[in-house]
mmCIF file with all atom_site columns, C-alpha atoms in Angstrom:
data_model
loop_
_atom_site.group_PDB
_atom_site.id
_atom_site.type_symbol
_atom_site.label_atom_id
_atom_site.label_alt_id
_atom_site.label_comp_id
_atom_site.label_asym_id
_atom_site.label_entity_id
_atom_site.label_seq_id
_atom_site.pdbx_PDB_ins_code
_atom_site.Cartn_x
_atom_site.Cartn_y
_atom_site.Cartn_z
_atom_site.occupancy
_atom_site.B_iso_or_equiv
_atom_site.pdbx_formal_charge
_atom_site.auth_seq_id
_atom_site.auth_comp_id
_atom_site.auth_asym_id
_atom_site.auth_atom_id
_atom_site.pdbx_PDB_model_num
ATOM 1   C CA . UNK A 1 1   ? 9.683   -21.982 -0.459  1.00 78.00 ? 91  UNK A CA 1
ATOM 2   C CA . UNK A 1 2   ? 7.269   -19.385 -1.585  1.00 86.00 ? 92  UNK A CA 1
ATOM 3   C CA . UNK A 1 3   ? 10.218  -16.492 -2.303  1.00 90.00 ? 93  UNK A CA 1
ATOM 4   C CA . UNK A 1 4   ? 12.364  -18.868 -3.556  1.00 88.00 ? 94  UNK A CA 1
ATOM 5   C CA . UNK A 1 5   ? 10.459  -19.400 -6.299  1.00 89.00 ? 95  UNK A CA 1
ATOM 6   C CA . UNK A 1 6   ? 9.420   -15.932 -6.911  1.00 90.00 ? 96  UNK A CA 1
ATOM 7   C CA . UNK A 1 7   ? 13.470  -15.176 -6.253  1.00 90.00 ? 97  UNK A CA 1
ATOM 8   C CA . UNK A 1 8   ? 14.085  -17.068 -9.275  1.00 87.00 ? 98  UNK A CA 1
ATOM 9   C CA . UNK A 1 9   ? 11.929  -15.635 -11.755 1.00 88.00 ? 99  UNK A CA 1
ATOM 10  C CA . UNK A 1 10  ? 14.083  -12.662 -11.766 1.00 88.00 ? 100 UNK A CA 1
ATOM 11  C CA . UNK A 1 11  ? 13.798  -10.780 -15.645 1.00 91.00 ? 101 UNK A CA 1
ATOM 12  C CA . UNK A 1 12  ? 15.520  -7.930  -16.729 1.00 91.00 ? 102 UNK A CA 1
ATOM 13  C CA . UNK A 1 13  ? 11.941  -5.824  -17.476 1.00 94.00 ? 103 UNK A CA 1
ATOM 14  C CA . UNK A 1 14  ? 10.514  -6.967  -14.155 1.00 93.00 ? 104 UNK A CA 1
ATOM 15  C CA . UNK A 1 15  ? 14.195  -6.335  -12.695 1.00 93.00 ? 105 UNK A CA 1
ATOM 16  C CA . UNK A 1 16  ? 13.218  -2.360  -14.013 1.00 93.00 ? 106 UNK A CA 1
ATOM 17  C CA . UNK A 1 17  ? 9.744   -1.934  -12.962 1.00 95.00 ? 107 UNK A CA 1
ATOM 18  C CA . UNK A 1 18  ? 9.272   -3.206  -9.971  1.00 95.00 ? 108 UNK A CA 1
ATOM 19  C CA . UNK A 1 19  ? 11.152  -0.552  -7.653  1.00 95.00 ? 109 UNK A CA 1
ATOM 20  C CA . UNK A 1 20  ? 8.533   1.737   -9.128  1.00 95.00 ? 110 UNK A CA 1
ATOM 21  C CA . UNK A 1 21  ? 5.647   -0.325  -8.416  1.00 96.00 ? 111 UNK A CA 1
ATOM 22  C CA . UNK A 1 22  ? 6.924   -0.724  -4.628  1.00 96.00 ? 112 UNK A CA 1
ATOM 23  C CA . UNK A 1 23  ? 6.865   2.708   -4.508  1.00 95.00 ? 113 UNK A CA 1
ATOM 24  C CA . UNK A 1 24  ? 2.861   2.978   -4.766  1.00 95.00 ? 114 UNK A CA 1
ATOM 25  C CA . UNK A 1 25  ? 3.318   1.600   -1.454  1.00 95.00 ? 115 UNK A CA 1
ATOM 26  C CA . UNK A 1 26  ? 5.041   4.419   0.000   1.00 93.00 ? 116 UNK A CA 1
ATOM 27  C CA . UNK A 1 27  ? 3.490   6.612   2.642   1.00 92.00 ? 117 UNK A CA 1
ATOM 28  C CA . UNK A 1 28  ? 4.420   10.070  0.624   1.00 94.00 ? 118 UNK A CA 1
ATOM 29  C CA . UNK A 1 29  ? 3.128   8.461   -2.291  1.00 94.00 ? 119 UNK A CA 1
ATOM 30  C CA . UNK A 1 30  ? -0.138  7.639   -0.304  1.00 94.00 ? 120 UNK A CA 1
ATOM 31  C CA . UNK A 1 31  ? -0.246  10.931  1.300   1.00 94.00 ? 121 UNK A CA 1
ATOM 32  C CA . UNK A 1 32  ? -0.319  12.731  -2.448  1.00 95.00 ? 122 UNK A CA 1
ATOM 33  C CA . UNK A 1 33  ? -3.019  10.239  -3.193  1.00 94.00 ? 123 UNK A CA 1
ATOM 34  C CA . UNK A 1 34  ? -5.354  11.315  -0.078  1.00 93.00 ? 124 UNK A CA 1
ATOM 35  C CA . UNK A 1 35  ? -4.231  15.242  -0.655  1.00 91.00 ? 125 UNK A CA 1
ATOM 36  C CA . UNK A 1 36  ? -5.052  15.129  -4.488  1.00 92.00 ? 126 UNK A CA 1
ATOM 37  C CA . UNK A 1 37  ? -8.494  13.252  -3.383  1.00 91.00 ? 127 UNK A CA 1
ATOM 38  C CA . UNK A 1 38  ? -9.639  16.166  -1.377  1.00 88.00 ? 128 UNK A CA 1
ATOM 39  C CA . UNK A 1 39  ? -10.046 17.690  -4.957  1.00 87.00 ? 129 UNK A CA 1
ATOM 40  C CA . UNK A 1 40  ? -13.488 15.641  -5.380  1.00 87.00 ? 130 UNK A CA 1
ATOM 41  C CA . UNK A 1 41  ? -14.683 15.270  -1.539  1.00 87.00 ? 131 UNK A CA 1
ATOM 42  C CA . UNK A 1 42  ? -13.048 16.063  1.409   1.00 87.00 ? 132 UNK A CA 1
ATOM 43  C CA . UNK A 1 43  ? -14.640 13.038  3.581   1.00 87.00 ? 133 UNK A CA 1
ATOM 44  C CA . UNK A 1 44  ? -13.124 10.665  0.814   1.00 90.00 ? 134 UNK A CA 1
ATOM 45  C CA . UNK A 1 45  ? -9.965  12.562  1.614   1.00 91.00 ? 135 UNK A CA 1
ATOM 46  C CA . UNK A 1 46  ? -9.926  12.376  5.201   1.00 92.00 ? 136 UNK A CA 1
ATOM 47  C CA . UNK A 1 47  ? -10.957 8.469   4.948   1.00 94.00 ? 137 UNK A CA 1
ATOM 48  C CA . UNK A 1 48  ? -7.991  7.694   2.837   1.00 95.00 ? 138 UNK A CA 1
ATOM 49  C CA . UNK A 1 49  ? -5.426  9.534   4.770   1.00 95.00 ? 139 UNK A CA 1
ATOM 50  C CA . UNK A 1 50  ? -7.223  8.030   8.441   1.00 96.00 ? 140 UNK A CA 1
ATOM 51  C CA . UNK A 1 51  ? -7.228  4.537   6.495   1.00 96.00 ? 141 UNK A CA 1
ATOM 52  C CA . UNK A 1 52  ? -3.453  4.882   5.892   1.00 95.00 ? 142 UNK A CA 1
ATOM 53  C CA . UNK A 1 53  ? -2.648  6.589   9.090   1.00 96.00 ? 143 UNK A CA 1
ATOM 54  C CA . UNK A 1 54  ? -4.004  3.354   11.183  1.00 97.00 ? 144 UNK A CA 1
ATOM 55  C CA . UNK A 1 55  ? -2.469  1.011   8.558   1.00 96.00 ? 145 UNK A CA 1
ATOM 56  C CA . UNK A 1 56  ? 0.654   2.565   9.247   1.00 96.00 ? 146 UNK A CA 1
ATOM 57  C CA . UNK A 1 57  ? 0.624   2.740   12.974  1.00 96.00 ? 147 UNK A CA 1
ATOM 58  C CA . UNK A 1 58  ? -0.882  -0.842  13.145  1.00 97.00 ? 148 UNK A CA 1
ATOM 59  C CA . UNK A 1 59  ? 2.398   -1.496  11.233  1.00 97.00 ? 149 UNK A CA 1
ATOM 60  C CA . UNK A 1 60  ? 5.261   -0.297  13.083  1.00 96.00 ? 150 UNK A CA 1
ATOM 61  C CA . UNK A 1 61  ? 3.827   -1.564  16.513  1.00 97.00 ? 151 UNK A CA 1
ATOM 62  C CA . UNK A 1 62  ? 4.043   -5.091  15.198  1.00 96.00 ? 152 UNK A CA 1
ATOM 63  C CA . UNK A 1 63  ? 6.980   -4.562  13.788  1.00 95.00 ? 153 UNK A CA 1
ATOM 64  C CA . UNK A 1 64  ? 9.100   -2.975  16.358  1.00 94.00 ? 154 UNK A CA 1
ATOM 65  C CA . UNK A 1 65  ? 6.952   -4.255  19.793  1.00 95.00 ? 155 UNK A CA 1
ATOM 66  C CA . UNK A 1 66  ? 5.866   -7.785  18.506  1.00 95.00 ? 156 UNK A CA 1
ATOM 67  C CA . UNK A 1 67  ? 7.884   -9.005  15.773  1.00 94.00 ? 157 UNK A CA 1
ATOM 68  C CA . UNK A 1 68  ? 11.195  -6.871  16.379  1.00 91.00 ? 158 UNK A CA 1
ATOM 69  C CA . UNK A 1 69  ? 13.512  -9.772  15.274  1.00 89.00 ? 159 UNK A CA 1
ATOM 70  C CA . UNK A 1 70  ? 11.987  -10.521 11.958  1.00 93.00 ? 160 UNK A CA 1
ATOM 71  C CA . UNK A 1 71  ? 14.300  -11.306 9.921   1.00 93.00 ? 161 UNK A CA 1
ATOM 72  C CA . UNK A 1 72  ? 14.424  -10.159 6.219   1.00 93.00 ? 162 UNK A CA 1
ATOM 73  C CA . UNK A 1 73  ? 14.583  -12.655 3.480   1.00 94.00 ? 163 UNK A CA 1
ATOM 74  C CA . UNK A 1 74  ? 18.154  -11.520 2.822   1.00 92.00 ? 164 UNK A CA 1
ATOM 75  C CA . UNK A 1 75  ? 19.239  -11.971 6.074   1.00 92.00 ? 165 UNK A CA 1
ATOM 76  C CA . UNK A 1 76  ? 17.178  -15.273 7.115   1.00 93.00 ? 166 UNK A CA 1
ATOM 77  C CA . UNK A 1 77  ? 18.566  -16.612 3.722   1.00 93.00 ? 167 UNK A CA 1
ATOM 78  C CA . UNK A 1 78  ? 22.407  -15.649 4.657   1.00 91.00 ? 168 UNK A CA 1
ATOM 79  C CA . UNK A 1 79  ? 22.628  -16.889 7.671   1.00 91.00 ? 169 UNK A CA 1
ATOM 80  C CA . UNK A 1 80  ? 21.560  -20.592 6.155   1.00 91.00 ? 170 UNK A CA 1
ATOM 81  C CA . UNK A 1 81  ? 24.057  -19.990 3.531   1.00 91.00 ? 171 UNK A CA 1
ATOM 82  C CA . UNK A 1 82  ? 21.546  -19.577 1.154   1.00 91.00 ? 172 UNK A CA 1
ATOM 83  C CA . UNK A 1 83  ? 21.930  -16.855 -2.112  1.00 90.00 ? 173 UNK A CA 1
ATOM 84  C CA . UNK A 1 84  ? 19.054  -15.286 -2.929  1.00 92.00 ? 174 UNK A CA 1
ATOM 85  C CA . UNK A 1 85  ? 19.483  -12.920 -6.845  1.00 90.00 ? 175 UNK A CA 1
ATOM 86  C CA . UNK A 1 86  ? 18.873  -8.907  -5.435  1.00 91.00 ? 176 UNK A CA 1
ATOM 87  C CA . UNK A 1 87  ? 18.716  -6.439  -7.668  1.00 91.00 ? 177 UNK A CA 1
ATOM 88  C CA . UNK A 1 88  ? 21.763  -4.529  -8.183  1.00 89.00 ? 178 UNK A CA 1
ATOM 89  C CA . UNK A 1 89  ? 22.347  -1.230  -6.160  1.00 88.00 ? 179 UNK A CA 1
ATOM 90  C CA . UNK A 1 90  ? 19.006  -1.655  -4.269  1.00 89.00 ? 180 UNK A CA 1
ATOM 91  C CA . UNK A 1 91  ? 18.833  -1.077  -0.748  1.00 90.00 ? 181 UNK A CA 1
ATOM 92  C CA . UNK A 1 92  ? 17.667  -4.044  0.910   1.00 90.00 ? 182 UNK A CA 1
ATOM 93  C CA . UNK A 1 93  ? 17.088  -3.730  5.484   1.00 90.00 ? 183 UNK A CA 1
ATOM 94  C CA . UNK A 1 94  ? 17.688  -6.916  7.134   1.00 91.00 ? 184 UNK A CA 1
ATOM 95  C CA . UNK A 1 95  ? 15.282  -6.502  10.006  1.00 93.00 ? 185 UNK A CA 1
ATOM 96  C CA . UNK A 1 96  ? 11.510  -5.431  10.778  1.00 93.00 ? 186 UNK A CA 1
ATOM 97  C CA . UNK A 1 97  ? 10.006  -7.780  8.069   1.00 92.00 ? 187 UNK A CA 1
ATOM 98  C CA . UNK A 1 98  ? 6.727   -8.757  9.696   1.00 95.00 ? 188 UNK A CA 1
ATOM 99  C CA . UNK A 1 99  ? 4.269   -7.473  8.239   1.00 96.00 ? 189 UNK A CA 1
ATOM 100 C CA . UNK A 1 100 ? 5.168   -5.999  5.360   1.00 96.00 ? 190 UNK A CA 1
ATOM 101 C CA . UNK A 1 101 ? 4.718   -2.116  5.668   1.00 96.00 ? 191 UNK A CA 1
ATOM 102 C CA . UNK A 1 102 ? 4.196   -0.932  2.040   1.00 97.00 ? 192 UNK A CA 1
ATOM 103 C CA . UNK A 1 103 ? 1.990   -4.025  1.286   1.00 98.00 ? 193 UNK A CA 1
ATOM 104 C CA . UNK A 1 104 ? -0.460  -2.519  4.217   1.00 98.00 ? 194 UNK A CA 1
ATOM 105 C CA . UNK A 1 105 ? -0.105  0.541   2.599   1.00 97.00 ? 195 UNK A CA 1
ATOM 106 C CA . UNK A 1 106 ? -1.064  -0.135  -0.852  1.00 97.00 ? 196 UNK A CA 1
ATOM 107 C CA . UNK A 1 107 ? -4.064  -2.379  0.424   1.00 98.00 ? 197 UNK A CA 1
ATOM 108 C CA . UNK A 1 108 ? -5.013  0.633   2.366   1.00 97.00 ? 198 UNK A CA 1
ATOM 109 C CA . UNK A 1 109 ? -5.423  3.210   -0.150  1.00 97.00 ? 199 UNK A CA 1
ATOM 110 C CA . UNK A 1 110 ? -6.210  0.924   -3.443  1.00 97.00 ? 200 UNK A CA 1
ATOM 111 C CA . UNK A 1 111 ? -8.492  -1.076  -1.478  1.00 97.00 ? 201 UNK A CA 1
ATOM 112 C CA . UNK A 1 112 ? -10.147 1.985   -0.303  1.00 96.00 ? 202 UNK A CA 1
ATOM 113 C CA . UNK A 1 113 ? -10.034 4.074   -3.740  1.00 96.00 ? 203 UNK A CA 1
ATOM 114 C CA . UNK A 1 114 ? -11.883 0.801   -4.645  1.00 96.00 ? 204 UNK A CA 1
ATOM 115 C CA . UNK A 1 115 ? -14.511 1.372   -2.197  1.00 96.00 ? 205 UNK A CA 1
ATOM 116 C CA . UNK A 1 116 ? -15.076 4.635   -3.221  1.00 94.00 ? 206 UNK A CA 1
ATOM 117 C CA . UNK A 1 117 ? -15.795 3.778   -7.274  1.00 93.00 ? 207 UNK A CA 1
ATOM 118 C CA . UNK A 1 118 ? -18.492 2.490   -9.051  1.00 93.00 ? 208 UNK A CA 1
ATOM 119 C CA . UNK A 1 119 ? -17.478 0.956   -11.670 1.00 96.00 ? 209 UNK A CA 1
ATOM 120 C CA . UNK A 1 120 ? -16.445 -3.038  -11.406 1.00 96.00 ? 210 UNK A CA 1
ATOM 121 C CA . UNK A 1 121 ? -13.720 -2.528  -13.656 1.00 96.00 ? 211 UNK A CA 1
ATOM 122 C CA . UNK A 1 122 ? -11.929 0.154   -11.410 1.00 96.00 ? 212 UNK A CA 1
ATOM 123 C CA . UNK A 1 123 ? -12.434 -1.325  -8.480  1.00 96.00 ? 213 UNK A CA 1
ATOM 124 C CA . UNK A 1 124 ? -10.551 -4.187  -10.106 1.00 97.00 ? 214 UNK A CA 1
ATOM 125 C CA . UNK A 1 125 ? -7.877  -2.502  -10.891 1.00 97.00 ? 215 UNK A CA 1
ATOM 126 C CA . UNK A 1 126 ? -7.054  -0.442  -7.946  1.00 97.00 ? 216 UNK A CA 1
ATOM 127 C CA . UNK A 1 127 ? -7.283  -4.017  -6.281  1.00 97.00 ? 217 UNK A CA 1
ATOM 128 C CA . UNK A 1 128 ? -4.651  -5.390  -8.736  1.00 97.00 ? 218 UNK A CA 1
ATOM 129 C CA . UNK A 1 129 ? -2.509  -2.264  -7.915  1.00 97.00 ? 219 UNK A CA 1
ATOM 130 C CA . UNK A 1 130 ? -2.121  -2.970  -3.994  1.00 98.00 ? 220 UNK A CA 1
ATOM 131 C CA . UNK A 1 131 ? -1.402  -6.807  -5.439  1.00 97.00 ? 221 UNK A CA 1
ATOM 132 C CA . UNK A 1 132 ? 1.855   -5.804  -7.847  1.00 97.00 ? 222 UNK A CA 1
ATOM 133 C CA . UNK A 1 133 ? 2.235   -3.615  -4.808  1.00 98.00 ? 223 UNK A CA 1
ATOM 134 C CA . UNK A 1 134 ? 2.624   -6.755  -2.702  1.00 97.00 ? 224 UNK A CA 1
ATOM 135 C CA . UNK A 1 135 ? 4.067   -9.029  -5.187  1.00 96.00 ? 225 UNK A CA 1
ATOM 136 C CA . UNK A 1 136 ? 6.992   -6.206  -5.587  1.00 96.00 ? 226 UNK A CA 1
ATOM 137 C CA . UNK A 1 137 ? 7.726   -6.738  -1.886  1.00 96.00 ? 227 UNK A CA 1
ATOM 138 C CA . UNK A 1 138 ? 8.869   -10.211 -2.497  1.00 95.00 ? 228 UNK A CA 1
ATOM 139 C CA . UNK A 1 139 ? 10.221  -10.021 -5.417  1.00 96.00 ? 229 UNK A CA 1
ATOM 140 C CA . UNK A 1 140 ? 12.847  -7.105  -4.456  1.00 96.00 ? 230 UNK A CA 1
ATOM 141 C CA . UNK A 1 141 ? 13.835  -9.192  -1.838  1.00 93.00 ? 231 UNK A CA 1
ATOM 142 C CA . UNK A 1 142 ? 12.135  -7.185  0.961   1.00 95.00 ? 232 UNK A CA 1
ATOM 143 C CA . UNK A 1 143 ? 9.494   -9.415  2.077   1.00 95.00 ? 233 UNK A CA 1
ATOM 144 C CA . UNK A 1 144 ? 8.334   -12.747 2.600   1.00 95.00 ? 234 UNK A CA 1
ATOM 145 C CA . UNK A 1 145 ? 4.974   -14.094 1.154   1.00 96.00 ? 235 UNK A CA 1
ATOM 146 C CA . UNK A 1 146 ? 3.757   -14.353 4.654   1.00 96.00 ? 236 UNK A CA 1
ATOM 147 C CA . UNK A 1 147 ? 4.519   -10.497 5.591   1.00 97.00 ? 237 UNK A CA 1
ATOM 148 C CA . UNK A 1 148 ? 2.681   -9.578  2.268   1.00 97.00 ? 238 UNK A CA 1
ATOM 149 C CA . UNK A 1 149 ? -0.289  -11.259 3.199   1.00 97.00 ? 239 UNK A CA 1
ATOM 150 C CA . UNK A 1 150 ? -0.139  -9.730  7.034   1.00 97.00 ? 240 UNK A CA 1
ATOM 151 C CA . UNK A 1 151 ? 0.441   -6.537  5.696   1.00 97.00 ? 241 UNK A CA 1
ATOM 152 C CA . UNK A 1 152 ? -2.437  -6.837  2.831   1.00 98.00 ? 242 UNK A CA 1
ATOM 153 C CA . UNK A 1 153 ? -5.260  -8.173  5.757   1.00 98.00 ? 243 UNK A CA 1
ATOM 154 C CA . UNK A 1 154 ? -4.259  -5.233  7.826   1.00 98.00 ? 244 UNK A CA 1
ATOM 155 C CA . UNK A 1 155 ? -4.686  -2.683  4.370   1.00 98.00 ? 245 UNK A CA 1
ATOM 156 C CA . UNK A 1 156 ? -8.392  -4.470  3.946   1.00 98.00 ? 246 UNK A CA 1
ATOM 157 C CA . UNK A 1 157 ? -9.642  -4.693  7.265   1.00 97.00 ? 247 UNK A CA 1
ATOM 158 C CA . UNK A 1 158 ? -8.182  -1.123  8.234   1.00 97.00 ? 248 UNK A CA 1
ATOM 159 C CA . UNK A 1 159 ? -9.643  0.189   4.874   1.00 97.00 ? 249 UNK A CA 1
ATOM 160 C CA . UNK A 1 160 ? -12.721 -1.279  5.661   1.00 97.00 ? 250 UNK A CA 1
ATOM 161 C CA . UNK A 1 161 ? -13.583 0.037   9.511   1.00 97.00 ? 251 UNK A CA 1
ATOM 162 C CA . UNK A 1 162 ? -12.098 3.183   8.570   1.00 96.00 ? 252 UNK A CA 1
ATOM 163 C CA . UNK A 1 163 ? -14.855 3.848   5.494   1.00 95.00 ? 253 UNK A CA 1
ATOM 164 C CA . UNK A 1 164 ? -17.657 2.173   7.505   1.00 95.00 ? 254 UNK A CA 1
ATOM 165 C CA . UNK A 1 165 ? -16.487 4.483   10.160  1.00 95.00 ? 255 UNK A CA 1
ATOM 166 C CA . UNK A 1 166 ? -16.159 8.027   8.390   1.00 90.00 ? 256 UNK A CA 1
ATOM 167 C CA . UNK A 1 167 ? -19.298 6.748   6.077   1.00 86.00 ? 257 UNK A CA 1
ATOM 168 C CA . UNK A 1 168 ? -21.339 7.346   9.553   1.00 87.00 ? 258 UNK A CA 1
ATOM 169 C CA . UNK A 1 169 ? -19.976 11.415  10.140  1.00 83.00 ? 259 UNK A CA 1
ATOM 170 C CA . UNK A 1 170 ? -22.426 13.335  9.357   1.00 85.00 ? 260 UNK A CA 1
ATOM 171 C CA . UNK A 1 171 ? -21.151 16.713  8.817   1.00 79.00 ? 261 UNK A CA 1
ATOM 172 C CA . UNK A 1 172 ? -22.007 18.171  5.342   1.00 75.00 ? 262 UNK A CA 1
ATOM 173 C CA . UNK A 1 173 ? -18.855 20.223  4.950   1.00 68.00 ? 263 UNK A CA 1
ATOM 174 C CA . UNK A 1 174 ? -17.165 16.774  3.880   1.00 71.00 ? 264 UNK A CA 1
ATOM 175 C CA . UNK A 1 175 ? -18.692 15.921  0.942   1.00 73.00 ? 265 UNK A CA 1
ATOM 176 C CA . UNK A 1 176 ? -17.549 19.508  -0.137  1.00 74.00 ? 266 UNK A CA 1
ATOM 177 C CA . UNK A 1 177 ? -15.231 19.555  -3.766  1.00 76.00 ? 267 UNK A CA 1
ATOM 178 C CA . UNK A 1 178 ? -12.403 21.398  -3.915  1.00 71.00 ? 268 UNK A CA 1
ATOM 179 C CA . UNK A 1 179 ? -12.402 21.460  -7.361  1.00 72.00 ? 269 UNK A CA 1
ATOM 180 C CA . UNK A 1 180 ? -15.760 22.769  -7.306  1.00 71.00 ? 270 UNK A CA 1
ATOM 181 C CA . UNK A 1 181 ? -15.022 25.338  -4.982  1.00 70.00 ? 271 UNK A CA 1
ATOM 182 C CA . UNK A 1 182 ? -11.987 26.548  -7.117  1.00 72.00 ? 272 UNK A CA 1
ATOM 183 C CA . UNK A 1 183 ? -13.454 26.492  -10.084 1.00 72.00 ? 273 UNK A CA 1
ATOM 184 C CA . UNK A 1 184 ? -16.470 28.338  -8.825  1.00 71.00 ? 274 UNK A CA 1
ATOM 185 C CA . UNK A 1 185 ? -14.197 30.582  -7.405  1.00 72.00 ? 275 UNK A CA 1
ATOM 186 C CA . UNK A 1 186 ? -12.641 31.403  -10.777 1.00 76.00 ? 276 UNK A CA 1
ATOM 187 C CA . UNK A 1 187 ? -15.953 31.950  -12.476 1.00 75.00 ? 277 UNK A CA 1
ATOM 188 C CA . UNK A 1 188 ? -16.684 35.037  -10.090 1.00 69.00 ? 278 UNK A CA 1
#
């Protein structure tokens, strides 16, 4: 009941933005976002890519070992005879739905990012990043509310072990900057 009320609030602007906004839940997107991090600590660099690593893994062996037969809302919905509205020209899979893979993603990394700032306001906002994240899911027609929230629990809780985790190495050459290096290096 849950999609097919999202699935009906379809609007032209949303109908625009919200491929991009899945995208922040893409591994190469969270991959640049752990490689550019390295730029103010290595450790927070490491965490994020570790974070997203185990996310991901955590992912696919539900989805393919566990839950292999999910069913996609496109699917589930055609074969009750239901229409669902998809966007035009967007590739939508009909299998491996639960949990939702870009959702645990986004959790991952924004959820961690927000672990990482100080300031309230941030961490607020990288939170309601992995949330359009998830809401994006569902309402391109890739997910179900239920694989959202899977795949946002496993973000959290693998963002969380994963910083208390690397919080606990205690190896100096982490908390090294690479932009301080470089621009020390440029200096000489």
């Amino acid at each position: 009941d849950g999609f097919l009320i999202i699935n009906e609030m379809h609007k032209p602007f949303l109908d625009n933005i919200m491929p991009f906004f899945t995208l922040l839940g893409d591994g190469v997107t969270a991959v640049i976002i752990a490689i550019l991090m390295a730029l103010l600590s290595i450790r927070k660099s490491i965490f994020l890519l570790i974070s997203y690593t185990f996310s991901g893994v955590a992912v696919q062996l539900l989805k393919r070992l566990v839950f292999p037969d999910s069913a996609r809302p496109l699917a589930y919905f055609r074969d009750l005879g239901i229409e669902i509205y998809t966007i035009p020209g967007l590739d939508i899979p009909l299998r491996h739905s639960f949990p939702s893979g870009h959702t645990a993603t986004a959790f991952a990394m924004f959820v961690g990012i927000s672990f990482l700032v100080k300031r309230w306001y941030y961490k607020v906002l990288f939170l309601l990043l992995a949330i359009i994240v998830g809401y994006s899911r569902i309402y391109l027609a890739m997910h179900f509310p239920s694989d959202v929230i899977a795949g946002s629990l496993l973000g959290v809780l693998t963002a969380y072990l994963c910083f208390i985790w690397i919080s606990g190495w205690k190896k100096s050459w982490l908390d090294v900057s690479l932009w301080l290096r470089l621009k020390n290096a440029i200096k000489k």
